[in-house]
Coordinates of C-alpha atoms in Angstrom, one line a residue:
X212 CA -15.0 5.5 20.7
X213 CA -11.8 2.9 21.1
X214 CA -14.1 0.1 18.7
X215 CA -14.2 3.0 16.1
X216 CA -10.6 4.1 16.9
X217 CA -9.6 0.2 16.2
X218 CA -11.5 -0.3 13.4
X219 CA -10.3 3.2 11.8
X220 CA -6.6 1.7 12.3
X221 CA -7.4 -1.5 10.5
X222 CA -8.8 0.4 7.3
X223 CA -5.8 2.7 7.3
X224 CA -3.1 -0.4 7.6
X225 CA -5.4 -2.2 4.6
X226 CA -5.7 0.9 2.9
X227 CA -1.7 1.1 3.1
X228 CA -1.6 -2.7 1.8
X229 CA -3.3 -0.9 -1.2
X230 CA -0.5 1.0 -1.7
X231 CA 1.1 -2.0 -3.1
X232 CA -0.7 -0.5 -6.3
X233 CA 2.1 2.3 -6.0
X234 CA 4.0 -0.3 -7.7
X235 CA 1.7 -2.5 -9.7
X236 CA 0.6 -2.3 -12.4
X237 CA -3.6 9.6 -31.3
X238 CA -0.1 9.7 -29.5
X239 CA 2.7 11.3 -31.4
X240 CA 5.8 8.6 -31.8
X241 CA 7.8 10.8 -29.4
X242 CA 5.6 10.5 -26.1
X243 CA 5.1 6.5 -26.8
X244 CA 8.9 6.4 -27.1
X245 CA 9.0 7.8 -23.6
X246 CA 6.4 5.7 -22.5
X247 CA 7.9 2.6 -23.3
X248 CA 11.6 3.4 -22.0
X249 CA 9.8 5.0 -19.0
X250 CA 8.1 1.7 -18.5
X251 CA 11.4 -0.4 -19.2
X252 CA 13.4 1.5 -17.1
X253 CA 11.2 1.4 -13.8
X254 CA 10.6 -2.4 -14.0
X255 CA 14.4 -3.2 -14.7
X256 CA 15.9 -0.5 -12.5
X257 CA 18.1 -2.0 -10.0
X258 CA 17.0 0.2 -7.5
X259 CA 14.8 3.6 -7.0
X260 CA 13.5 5.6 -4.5
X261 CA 9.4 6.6 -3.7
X262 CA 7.7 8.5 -1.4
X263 CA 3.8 8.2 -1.2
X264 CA 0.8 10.1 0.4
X265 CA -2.3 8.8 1.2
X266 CA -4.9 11.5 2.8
X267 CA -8.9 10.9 3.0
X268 CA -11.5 11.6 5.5
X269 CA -14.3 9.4 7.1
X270 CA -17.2 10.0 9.2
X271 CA -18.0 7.0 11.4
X272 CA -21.2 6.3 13.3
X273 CA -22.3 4.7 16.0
X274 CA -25.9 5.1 17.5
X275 CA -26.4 8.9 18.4
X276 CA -22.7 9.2 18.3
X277 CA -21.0 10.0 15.3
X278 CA -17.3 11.2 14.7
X279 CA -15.0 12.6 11.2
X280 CA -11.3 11.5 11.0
X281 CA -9.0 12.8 8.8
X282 CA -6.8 10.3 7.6
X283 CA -3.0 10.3 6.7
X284 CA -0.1 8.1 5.4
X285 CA 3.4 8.8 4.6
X286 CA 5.3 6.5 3.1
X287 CA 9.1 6.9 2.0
X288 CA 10.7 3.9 0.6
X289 CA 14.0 2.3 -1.0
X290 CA 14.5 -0.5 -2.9
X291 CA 17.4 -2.5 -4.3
X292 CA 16.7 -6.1 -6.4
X293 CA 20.2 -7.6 -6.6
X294 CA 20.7 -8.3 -3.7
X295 CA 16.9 -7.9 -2.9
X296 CA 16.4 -5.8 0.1
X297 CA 14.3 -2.9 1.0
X298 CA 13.7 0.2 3.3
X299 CA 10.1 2.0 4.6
X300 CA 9.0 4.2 7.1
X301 CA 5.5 5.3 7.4
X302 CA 3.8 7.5 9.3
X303 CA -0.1 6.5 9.8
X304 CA -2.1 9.2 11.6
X305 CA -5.7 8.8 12.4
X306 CA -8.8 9.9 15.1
X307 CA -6.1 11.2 17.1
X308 CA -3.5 9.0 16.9
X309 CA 0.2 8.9 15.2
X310 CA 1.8 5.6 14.5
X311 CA 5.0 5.0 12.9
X312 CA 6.8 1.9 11.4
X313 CA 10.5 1.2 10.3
X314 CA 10.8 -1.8 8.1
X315 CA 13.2 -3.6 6.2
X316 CA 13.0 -6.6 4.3
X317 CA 16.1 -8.8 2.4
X318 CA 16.6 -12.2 1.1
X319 CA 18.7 -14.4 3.6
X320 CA 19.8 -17.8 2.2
X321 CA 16.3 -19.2 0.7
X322 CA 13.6 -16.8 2.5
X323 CA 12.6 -13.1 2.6
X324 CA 12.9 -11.5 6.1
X325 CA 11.3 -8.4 7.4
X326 CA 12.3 -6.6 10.3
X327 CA 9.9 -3.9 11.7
X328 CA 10.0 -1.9 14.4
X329 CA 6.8 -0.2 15.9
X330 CA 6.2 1.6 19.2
X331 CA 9.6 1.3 19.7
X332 CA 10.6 -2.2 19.4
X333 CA 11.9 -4.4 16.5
X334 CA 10.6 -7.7 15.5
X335 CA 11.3 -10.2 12.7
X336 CA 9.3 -12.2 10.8
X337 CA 10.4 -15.4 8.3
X338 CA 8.7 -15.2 4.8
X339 CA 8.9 -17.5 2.3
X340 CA 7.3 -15.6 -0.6
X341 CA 8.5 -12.3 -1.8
X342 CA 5.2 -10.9 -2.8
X343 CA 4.0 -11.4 1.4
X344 CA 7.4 -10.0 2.4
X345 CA 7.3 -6.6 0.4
X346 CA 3.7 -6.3 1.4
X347 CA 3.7 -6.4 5.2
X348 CA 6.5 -3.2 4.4
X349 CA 3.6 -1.5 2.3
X350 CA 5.4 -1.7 -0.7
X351 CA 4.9 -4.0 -3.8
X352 CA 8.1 -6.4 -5.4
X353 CA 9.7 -5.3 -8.5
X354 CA 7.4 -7.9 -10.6
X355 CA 4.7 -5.8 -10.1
X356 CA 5.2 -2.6 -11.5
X357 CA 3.3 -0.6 -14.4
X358 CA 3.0 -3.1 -17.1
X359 CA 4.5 -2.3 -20.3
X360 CA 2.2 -3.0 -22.7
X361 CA 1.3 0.3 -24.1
X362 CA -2.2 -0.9 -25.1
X363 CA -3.5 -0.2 -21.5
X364 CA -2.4 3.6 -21.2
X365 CA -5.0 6.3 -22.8
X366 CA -2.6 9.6 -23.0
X367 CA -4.3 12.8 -21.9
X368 CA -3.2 16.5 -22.2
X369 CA 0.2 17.6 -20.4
X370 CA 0.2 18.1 -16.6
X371 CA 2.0 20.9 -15.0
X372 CA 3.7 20.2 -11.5
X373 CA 5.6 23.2 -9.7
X374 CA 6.3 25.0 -13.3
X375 CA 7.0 22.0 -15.3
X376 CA 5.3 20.0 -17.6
X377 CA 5.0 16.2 -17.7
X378 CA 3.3 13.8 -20.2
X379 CA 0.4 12.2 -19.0
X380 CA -1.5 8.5 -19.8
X381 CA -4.4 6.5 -17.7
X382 CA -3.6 3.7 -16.8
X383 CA -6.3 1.1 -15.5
X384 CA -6.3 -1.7 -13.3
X385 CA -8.9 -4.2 -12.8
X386 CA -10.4 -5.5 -9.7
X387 CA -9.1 -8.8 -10.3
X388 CA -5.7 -7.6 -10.3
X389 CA -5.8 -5.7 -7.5
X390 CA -7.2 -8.4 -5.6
X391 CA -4.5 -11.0 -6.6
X392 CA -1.9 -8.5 -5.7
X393 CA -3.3 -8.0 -2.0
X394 CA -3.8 -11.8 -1.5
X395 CA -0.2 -11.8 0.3
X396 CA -0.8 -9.1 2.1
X397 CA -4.4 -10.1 3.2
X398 CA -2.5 -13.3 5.1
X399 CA 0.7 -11.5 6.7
X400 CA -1.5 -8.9 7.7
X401 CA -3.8 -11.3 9.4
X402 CA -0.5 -13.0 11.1
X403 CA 0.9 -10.1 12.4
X404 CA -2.3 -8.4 14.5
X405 CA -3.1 -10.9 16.7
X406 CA -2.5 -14.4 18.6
X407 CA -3.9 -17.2 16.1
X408 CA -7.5 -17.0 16.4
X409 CA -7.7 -13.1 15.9
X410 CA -5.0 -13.4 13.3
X411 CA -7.8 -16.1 11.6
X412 CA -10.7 -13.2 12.3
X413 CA -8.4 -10.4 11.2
X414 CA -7.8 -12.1 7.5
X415 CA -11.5 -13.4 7.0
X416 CA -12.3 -9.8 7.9
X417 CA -9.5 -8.4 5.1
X418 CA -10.4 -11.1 2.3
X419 CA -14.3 -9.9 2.8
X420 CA -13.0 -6.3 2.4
X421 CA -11.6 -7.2 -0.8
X422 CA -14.4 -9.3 -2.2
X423 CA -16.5 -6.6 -4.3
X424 CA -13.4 -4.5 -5.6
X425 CA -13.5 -2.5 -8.3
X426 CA -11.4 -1.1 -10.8
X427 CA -9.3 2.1 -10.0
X428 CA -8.2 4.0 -12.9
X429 CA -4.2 6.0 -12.5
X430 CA -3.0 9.3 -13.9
X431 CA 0.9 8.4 -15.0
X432 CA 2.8 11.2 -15.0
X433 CA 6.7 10.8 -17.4
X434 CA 9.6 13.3 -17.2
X435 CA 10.0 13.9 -20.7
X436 CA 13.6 15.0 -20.3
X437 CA 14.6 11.9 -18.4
X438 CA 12.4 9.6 -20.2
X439 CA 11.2 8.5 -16.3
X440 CA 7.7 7.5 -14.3
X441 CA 7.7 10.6 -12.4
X442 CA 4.3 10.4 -10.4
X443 CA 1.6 8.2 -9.9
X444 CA -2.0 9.3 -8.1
X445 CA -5.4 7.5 -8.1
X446 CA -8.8 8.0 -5.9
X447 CA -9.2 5.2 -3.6
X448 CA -13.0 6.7 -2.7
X449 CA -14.7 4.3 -4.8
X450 CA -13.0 1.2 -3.6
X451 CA -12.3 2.5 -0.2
X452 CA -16.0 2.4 0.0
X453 CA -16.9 -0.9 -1.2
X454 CA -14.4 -2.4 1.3
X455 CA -15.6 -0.9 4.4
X456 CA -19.3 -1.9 3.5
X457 CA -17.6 -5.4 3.1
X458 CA -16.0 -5.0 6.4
X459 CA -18.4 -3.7 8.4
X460 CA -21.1 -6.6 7.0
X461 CA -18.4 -8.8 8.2
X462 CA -18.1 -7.3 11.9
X463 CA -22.3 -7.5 11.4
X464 CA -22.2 -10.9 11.1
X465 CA -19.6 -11.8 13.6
X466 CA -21.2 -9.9 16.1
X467 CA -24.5 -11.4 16.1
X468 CA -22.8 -14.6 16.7
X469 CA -20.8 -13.4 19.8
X470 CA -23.3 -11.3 21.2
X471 CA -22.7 -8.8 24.3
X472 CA -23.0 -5.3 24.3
X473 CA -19.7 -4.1 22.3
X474 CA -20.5 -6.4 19.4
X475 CA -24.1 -5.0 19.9
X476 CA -22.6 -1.8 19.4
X477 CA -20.2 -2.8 16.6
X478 CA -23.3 -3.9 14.6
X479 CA -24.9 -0.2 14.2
X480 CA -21.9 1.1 13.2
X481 CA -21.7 2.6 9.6
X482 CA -18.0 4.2 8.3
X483 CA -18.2 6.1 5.1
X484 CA -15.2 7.1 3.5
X485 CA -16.1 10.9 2.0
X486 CA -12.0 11.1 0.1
X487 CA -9.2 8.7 -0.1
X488 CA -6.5 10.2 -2.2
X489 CA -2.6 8.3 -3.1
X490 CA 0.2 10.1 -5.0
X491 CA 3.7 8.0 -5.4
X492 CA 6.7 9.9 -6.4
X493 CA 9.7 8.1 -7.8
X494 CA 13.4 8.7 -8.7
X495 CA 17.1 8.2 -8.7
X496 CA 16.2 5.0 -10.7
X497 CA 19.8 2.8 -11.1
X498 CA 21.0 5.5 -8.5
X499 CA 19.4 5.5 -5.3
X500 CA 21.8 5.4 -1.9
X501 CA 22.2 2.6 0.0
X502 CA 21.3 2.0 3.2
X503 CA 22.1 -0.8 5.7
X504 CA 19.7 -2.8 8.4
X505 CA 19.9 -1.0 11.7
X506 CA 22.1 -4.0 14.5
X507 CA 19.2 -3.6 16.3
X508 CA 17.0 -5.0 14.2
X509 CA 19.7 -7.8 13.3
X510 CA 19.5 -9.0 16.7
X511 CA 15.4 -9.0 17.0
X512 CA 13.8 -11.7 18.1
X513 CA 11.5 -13.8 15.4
X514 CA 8.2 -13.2 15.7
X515 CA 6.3 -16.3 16.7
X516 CA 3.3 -16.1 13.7
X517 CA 1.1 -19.0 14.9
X518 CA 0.6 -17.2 17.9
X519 CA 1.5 -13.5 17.5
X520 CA 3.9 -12.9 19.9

């Protein structure tokens, strides 16, 4: 099973490029109030802390042989804007398998760098845009948080979380917008995994996975009290879905054009995503700790993205 093993890793890191919706995008006068400062305050905070959790399960098979993963992301993050810089670690556990990633990402003269470190090792890689730097961390830039036009938000009844309430909207966002927010992320994604020619199949693969998207519909929980975005959570199930029939029409096609036995095998395989499940916390907005960039990771050498080393 190490094609299905593979292939469950690359819907896990795309599902975690989705994450950059943790940061996208009859009511009484009171809760709009709260609304609207909530709003203002997260997308002009100068910094803020989040942690996310992503948990699903799949059933892929193959043939006569079939297998169910659980799935499992943690995510914590920090982020400053003035200077820009930012810190994530993720834990992505899947089919057996635990993998975790250290990033950080600042502005250095006119570009964006990230620095990563995985299996042990750090590597950095020089962006240009902002938007394809915060994504290959798994977390979205400041200019893409909940917008503030209180139009969009339907408010539903109060939601209680460990004994306390917290006011509660919709908030939808269309499958053009997520797809313009992952077009970044589709190409440094693509760089990253592979020398240049798999980094070319890895993105076609990603942009396919994207192609049919849907709409995916938030709950928006505010902290009354501190007049804060407390918690976001949304079911991925739908779109989760969508992309892996996407992707696995893509392999389809690719593998009748290689032929052999492994793409053979690759074409009679089906993945279906039974539960996919985010929730983002946020705080300490204006107040979060600072952090520095490890020397280590100071001193790694630039990744080579035309070839993958």
């Amino acid at each position: 099973m190490k094609a299905v093993k593979k292939l469950a890793c690359l819907m896990l890191c795309f599902a975690l490029t989705a994450g950059c919706l943790i940061g996208c995008g009859g009511t009484g006068a009171n809760d709009e109030e709260i609304l609207t400062s909530a709003l203002k305050s997260m997308n002009e905070a100068a910094n803020f802390d989040m942690t996310a959790k992503m948990t699903g399960k799949m059933s892929v098979k193959m043939g006569d042989i079939s297998q169910d993963m659980d799935l499992s992301t943690d995510i914590k993050g920090t982020q400053f804007l003035d200077p820009l810089k930012a810190k994530v670690v993720s834990t992505v556990k899947t089919a057996g398998t635990t993998v975790e990633t250290e990033s950080y990402v600042q502005k250095e003269d006119d570009k964006y760098v990230v620095y990563v470190k995985a299996a042990g090792t750090w590597g950095k890689m020089v962006l240009g845009d902002l938007d394809q730097a915060m994504a290959s961390t798994g977390m979205s830039s400041v200019g893409e948080q909940l917008k503030e036009d209180v139009s969009r938000y339907t408010k539903k009844d109060d939601v209680e979380k460990d004994g306390k309430k917290y006011l509660a909207y919709e908030y939808t966002v269309s499958g053009d917008e997520i797809k313009e927010m992952m077009n970044s992320a589709t190409s440094s994604l693509g760089s990253i995994m592979g020398s240049q020619s798999d980094s070319g199949e890895m993105e076609k693969m990603l942009n396919d996975m994207v192609k049919d998207i849907g709409d995916i519909t938030m709950t928006v929980l505010f902290d009354r009290e501190n007049k804060a975005v407390y918690q976001i959570d949304y079911d991925m199930t739908e779109m989760m879905n969508k992309m892996m029939k996407s992707l696995m029409d893509s392999i389809s096609k690719m593998s009748a054009e290689q032929g052999g036995e492994e793409a053979a095998q690759l074409s009679a395989m089906t993945m279906d995503v039974t539960e996919m499940k985010m929730v983002c916390n946020y705080s300490n907005f204006g107040s979060a700790s600072d952090f520095e960039i490890p020397k280590e990771a100071l001193e790694a050498k630039e990744m080579d993205l035309g070839s993958g080393e």
